[in-house]
PDB file of C-alpha atoms in Angstrom:
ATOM      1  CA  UNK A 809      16.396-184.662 -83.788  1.00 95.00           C
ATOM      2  CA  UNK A 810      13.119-182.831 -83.593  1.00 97.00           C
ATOM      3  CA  UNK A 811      10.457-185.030 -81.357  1.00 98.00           C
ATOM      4  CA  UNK A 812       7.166-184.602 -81.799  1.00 98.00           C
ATOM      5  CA  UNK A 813       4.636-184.894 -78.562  1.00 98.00           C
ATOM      6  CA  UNK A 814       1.127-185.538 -79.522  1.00 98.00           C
ATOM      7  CA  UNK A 815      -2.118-184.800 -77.098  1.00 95.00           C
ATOM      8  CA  UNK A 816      -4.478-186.373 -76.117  1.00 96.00           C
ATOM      9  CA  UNK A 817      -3.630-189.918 -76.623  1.00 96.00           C
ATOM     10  CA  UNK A 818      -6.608-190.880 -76.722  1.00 97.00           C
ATOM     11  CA  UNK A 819      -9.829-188.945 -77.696  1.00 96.00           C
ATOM     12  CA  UNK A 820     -13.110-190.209 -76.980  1.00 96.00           C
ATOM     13  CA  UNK A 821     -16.154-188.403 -78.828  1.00 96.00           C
ATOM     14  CA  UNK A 822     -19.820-189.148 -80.279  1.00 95.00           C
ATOM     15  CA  UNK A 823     -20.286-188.464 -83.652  1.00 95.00           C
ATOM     16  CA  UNK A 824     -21.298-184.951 -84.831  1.00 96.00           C
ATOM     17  CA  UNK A 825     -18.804-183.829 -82.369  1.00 96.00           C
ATOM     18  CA  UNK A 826     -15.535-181.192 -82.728  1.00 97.00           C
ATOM     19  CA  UNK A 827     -12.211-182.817 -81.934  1.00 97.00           C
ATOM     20  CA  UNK A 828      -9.273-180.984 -81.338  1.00 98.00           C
ATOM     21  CA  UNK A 829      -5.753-182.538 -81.712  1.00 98.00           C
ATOM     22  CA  UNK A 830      -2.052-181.424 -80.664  1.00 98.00           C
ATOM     23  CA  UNK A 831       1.099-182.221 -81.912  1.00 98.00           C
ATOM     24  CA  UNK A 832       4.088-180.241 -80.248  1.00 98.00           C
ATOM     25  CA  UNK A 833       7.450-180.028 -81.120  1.00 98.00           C
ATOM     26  CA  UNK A 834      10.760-179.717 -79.209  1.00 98.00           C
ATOM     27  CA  UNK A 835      12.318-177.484 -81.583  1.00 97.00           C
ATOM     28  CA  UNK A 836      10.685-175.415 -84.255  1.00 97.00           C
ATOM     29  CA  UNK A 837       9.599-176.884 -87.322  1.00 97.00           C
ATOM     30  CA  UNK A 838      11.670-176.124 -90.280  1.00 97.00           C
ATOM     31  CA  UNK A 839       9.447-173.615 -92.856  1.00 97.00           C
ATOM     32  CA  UNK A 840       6.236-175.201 -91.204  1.00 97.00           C
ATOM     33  CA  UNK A 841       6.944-178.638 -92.912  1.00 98.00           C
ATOM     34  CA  UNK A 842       4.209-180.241 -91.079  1.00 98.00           C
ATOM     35  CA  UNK A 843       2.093-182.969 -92.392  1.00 98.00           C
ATOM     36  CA  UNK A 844      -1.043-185.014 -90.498  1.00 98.00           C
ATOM     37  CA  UNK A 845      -1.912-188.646 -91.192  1.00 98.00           C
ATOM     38  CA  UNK A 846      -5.014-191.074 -90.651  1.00 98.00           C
ATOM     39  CA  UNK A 847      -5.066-194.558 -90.214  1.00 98.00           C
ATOM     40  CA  UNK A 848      -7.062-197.013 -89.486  1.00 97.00           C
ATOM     41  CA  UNK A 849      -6.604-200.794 -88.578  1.00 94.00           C
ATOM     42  CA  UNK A 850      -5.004-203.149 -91.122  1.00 93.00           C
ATOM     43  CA  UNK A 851      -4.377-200.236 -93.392  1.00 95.00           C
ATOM     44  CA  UNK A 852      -1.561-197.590 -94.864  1.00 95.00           C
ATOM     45  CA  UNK A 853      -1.970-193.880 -93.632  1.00 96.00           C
ATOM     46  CA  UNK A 854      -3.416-191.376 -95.344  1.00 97.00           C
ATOM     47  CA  UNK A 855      -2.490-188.013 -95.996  1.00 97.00           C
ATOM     48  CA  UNK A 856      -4.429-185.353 -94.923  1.00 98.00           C
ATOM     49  CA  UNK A 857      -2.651-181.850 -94.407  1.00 98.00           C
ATOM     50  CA  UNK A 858       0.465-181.071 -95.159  1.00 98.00           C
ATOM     51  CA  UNK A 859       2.596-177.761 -94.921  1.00 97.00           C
ATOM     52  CA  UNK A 860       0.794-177.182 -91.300  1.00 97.00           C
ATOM     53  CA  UNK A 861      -2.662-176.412 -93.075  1.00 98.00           C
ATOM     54  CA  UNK A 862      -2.854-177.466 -96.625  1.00 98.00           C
ATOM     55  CA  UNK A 863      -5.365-179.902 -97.055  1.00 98.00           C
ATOM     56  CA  UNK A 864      -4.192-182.717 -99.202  1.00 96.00           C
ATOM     57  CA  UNK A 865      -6.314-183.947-102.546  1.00 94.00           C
ATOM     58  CA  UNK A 866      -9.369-185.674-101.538  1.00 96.00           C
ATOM     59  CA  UNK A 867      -9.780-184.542 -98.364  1.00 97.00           C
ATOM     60  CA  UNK A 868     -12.917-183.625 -96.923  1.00 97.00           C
ATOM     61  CA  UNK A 869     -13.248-179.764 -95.637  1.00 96.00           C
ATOM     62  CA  UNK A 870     -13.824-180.734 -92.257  1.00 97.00           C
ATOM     63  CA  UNK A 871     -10.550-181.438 -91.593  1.00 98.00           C
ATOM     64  CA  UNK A 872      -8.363-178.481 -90.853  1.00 98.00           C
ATOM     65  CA  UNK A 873      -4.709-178.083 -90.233  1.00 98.00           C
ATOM     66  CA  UNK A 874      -3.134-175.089 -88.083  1.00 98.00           C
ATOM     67  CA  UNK A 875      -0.145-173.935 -85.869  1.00 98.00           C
ATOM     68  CA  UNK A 876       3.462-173.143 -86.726  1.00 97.00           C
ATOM     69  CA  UNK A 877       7.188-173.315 -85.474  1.00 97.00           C
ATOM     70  CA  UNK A 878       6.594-175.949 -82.397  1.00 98.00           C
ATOM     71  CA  UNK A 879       2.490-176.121 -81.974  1.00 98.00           C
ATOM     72  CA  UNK A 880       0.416-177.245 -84.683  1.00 98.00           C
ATOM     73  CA  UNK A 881      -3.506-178.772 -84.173  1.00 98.00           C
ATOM     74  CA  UNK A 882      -5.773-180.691 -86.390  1.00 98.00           C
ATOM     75  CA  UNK A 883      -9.622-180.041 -86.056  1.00 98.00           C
ATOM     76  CA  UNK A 884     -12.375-182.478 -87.255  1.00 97.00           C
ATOM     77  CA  UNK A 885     -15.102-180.223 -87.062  1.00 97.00           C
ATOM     78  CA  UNK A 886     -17.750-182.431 -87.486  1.00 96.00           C
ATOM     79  CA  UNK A 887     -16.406-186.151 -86.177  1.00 96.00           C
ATOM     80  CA  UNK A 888     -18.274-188.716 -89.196  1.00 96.00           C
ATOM     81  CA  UNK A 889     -18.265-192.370 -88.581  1.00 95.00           C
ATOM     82  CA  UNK A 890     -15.114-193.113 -90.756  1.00 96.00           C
ATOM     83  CA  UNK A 891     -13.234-190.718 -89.131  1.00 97.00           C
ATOM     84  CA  UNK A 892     -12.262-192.887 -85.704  1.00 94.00           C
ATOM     85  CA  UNK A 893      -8.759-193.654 -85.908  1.00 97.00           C
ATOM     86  CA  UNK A 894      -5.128-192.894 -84.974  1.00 98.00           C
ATOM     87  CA  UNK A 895      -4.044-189.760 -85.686  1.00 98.00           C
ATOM     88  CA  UNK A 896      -0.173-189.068 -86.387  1.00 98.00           C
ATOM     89  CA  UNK A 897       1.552-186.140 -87.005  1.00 98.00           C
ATOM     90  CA  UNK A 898       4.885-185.904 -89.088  1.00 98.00           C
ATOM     91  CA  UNK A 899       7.893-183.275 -89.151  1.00 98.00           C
ATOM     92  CA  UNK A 900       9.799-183.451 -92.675  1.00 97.00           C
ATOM     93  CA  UNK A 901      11.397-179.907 -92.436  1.00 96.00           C
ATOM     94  CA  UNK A 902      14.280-182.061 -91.760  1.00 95.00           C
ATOM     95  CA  UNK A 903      15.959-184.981 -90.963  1.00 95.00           C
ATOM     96  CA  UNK A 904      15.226-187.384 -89.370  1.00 96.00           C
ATOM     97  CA  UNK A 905      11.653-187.164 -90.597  1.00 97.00           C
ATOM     98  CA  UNK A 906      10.109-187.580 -87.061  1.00 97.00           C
ATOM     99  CA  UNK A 907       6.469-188.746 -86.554  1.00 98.00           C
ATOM    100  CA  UNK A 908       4.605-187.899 -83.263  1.00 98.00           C
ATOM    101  CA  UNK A 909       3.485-191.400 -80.812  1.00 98.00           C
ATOM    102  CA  UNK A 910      -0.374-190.647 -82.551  1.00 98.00           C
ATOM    103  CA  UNK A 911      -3.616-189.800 -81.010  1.00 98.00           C
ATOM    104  CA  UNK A 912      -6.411-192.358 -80.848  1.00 98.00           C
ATOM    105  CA  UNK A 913      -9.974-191.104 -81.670  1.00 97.00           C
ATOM    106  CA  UNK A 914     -12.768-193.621 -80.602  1.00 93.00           C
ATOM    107  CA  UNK A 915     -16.583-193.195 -80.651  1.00 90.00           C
ATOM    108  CA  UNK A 916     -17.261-192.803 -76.670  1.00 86.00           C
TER     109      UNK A 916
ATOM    110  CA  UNK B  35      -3.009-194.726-110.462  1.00 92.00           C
ATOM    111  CA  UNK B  36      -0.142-194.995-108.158  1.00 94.00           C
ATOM    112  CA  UNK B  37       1.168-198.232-106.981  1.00 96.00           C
ATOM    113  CA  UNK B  38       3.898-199.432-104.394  1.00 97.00           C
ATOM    114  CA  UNK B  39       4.277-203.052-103.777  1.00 97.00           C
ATOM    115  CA  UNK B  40       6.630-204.288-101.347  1.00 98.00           C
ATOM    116  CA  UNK B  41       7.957-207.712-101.160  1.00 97.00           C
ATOM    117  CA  UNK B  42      11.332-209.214 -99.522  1.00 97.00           C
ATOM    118  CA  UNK B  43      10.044-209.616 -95.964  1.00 97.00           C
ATOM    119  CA  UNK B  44       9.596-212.790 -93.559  1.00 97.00           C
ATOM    120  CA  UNK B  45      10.946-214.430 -90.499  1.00 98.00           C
ATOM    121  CA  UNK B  46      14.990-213.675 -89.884  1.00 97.00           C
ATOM    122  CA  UNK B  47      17.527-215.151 -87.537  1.00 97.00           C
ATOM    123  CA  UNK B  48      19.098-212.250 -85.545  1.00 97.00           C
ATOM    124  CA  UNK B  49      22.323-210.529 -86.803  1.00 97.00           C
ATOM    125  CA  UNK B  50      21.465-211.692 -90.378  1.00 98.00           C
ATOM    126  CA  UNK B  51      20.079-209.569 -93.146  1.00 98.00           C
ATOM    127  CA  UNK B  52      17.202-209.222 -95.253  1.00 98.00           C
ATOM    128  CA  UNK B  53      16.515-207.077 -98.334  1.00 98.00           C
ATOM    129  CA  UNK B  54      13.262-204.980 -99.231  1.00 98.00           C
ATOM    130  CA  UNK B  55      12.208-203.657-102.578  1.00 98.00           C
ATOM    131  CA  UNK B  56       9.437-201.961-103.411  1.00 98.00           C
ATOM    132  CA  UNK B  57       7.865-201.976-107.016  1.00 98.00           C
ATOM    133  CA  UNK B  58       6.789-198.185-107.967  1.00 97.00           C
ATOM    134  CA  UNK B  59       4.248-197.341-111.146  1.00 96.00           C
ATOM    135  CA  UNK B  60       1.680-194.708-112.032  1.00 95.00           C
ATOM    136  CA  UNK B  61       4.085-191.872-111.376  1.00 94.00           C
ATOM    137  CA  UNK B  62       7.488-190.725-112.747  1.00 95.00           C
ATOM    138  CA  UNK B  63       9.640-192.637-110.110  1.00 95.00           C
ATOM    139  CA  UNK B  64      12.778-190.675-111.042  1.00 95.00           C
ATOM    140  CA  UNK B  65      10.981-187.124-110.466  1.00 95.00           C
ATOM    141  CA  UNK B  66      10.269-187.908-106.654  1.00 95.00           C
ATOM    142  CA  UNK B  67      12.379-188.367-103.580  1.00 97.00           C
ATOM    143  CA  UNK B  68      11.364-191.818-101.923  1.00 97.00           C
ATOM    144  CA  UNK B  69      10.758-193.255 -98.170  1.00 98.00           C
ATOM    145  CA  UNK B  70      10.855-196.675 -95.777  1.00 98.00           C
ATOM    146  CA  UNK B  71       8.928-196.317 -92.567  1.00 98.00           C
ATOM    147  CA  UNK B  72       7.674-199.221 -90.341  1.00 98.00           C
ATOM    148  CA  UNK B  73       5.770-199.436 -87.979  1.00 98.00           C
ATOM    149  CA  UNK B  74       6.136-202.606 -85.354  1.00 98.00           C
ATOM    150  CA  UNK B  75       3.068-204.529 -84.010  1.00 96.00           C
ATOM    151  CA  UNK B  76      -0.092-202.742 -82.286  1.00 95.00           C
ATOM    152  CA  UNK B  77       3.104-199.688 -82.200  1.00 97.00           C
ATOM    153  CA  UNK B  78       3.409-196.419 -83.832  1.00 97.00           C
ATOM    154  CA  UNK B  79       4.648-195.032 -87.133  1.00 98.00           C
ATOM    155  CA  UNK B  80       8.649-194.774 -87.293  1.00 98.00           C
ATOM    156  CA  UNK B  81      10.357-193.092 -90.371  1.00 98.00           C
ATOM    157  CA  UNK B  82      13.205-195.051 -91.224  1.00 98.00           C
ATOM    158  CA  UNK B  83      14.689-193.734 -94.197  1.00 98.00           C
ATOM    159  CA  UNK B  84      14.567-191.249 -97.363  1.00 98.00           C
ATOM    160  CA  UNK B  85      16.347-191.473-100.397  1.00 98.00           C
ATOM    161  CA  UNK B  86      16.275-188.501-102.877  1.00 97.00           C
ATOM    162  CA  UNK B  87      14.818-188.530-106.417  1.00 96.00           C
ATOM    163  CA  UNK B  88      18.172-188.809-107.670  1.00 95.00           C
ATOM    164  CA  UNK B  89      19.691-191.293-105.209  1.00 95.00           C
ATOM    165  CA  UNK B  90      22.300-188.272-104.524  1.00 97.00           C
ATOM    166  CA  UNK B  91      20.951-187.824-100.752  1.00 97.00           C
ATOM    167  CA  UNK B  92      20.325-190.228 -97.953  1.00 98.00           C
ATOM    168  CA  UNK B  93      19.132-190.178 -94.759  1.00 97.00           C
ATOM    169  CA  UNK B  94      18.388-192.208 -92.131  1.00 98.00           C
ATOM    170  CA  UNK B  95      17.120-192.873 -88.618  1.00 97.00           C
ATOM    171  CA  UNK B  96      19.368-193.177 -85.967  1.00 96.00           C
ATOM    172  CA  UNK B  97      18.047-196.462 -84.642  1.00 97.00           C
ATOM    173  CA  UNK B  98      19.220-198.105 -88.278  1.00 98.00           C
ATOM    174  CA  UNK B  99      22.372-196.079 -89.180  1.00 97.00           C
ATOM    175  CA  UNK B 100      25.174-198.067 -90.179  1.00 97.00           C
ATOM    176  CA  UNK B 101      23.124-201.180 -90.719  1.00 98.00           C
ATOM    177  CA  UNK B 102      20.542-199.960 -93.176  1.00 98.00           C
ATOM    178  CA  UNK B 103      21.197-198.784 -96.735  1.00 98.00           C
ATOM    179  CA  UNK B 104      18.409-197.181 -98.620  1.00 98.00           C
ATOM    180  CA  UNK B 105      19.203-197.308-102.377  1.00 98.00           C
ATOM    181  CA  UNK B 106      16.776-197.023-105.629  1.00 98.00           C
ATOM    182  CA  UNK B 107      16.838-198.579-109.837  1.00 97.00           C
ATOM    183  CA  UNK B 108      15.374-196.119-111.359  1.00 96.00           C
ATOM    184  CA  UNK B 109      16.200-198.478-114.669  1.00 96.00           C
ATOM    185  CA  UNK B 110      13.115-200.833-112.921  1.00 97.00           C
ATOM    186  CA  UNK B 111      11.627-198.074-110.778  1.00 97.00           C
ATOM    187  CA  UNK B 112      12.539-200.011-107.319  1.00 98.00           C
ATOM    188  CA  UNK B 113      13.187-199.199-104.280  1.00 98.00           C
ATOM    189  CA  UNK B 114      15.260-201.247-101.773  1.00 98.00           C
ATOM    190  CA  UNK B 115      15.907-200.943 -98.391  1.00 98.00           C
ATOM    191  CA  UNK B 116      19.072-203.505 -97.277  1.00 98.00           C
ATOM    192  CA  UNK B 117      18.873-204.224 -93.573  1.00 98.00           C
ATOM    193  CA  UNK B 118      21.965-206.187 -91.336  1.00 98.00           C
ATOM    194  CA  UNK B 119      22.387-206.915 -88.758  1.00 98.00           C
ATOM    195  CA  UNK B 120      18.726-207.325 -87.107  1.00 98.00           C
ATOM    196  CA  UNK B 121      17.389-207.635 -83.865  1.00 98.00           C
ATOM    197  CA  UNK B 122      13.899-208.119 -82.710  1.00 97.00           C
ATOM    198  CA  UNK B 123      13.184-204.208 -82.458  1.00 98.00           C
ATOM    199  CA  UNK B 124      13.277-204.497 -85.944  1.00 98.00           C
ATOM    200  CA  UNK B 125      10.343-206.242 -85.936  1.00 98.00           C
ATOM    201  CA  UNK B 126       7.620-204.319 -87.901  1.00 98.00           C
ATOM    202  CA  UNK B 127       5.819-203.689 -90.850  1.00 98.00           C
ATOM    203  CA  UNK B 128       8.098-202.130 -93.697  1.00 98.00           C
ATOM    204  CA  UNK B 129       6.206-199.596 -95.857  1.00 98.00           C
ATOM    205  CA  UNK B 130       7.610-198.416 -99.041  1.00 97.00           C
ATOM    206  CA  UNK B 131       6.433-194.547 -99.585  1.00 97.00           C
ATOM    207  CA  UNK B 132       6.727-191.655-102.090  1.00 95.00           C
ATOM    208  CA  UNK B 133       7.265-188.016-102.175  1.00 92.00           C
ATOM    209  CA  UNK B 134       7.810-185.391 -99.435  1.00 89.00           C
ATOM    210  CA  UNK B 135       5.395-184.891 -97.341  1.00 93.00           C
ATOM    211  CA  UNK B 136       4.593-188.652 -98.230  1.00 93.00           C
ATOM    212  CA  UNK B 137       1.243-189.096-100.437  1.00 92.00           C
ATOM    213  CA  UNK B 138       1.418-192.413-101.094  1.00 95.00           C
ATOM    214  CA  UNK B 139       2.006-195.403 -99.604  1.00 96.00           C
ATOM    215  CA  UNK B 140       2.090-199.626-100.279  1.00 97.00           C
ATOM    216  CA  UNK B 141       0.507-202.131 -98.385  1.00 96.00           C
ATOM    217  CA  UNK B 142       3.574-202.444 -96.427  1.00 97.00           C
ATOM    218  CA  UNK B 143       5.455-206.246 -95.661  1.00 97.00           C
ATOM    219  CA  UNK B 144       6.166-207.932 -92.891  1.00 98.00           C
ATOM    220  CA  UNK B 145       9.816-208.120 -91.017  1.00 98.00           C
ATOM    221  CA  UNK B 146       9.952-210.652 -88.138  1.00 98.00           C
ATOM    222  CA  UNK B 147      12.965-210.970 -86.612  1.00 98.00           C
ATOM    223  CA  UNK B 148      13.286-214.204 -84.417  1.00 97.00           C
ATOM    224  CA  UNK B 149      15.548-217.422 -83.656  1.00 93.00           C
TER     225      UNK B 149
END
């Protein structure tokens, strides 16, 4: 089983700001099969890269995927208002289909 | 527009079993490879199973193997996800989820297991 470590858990930022998450893993990822999620309270994730650095439909360019075989980041360039929330990444390269524990970004 | 709606869940007496299904529309159910994953209260995200588009391959997370069975209708385009032998760690909110990497996701229902 491939676990995923995530960093920081928690990420405290202003709007406007850059943030900068981490999602290691403790074997290499299979073909970069790497996906990123946001949610928020009361609500279902949502996709937002996949394949390590493709940015799913809808998503705003300010989100950015990178990294391969066992570290991977996501980058909010610009933090907007909606964007405080849990962060999880996901490894479905293969199974089981392990998510990371998530990062937290809150408005500091 | 794509729609999952999960149903089946409420409170459960240890050891017993419950059943999940989860109504899919707005895509072609039987072209896509589906997913359970839960996620237990004020917890994280835990993927709990996959079944492929054409119910041929299964897998599963170790914490439920051998007491979850994934299975799908594509005749009704359902999902279902039949859990025995429970325990409170089961706790959580059940989401029903398509494709791989997963793209969309229901509302998710509620699994409480307690005496």
């Amino acid at each position: 089983e491939i676990v995923l470590t995530q960093s920081p858990g928690t990420l405290s930022l202003s709007p406007g700001e850059r943030a900068t998450l981490s999602c290691r893993a403790s074997h290499s990822v299979s073909r970069n099969f790497l996906s990123w999620y946001q949610q928020k309270p009361g609500q279902a994730p949502r996709l937002l890269i996949y394949a390590a650095s493709s940015r799913a439909t809808g998503i705003p360019d300010r989100f950015s995927g990178g990294g391969s075989g066992t570290d991977f980041t996501l980058t909010i360039s610009r933090l907007e208002p909606e964007d405080f929330a849990v962060y999880y990444c996901q490894q479905y390269g293969s199974s089981p289909f392990t998510f990371g524990p998530g990062t937290r970004v809150h408005i500091k | 527009q794509v729609l999952l709606e999960e149903s089946g869940g409420g409170v459960v007496q240890p050891g017993r079993s419950l059943r999940l299904s989860c109504a899919a529309s707005g895509f072609t159910f039987t072209d896509h490879g589906m997913h359970w994953v839960r996620q237990a209260p004020g917890k994280g995200l835990e993927w709990v199973s996959f079944i492929s588009y054409d119910g041929n391959t299964k897998y599963y997370a170790d914490s439920v193997k051998g007491r979850f069975t994934i299975s799908r209708d594509d005749s009704t385009n359902t999902l279902y996800l039949q859990m025995s032998s429970l325990t409170a760690a089961d706790t959580a909110v059940y989401f029903c989820a398509s494709r791989t990497p997963i793209d969309y996701w229901g509302r998710g229902t509620l699994v409480t297991v307690s005496s």
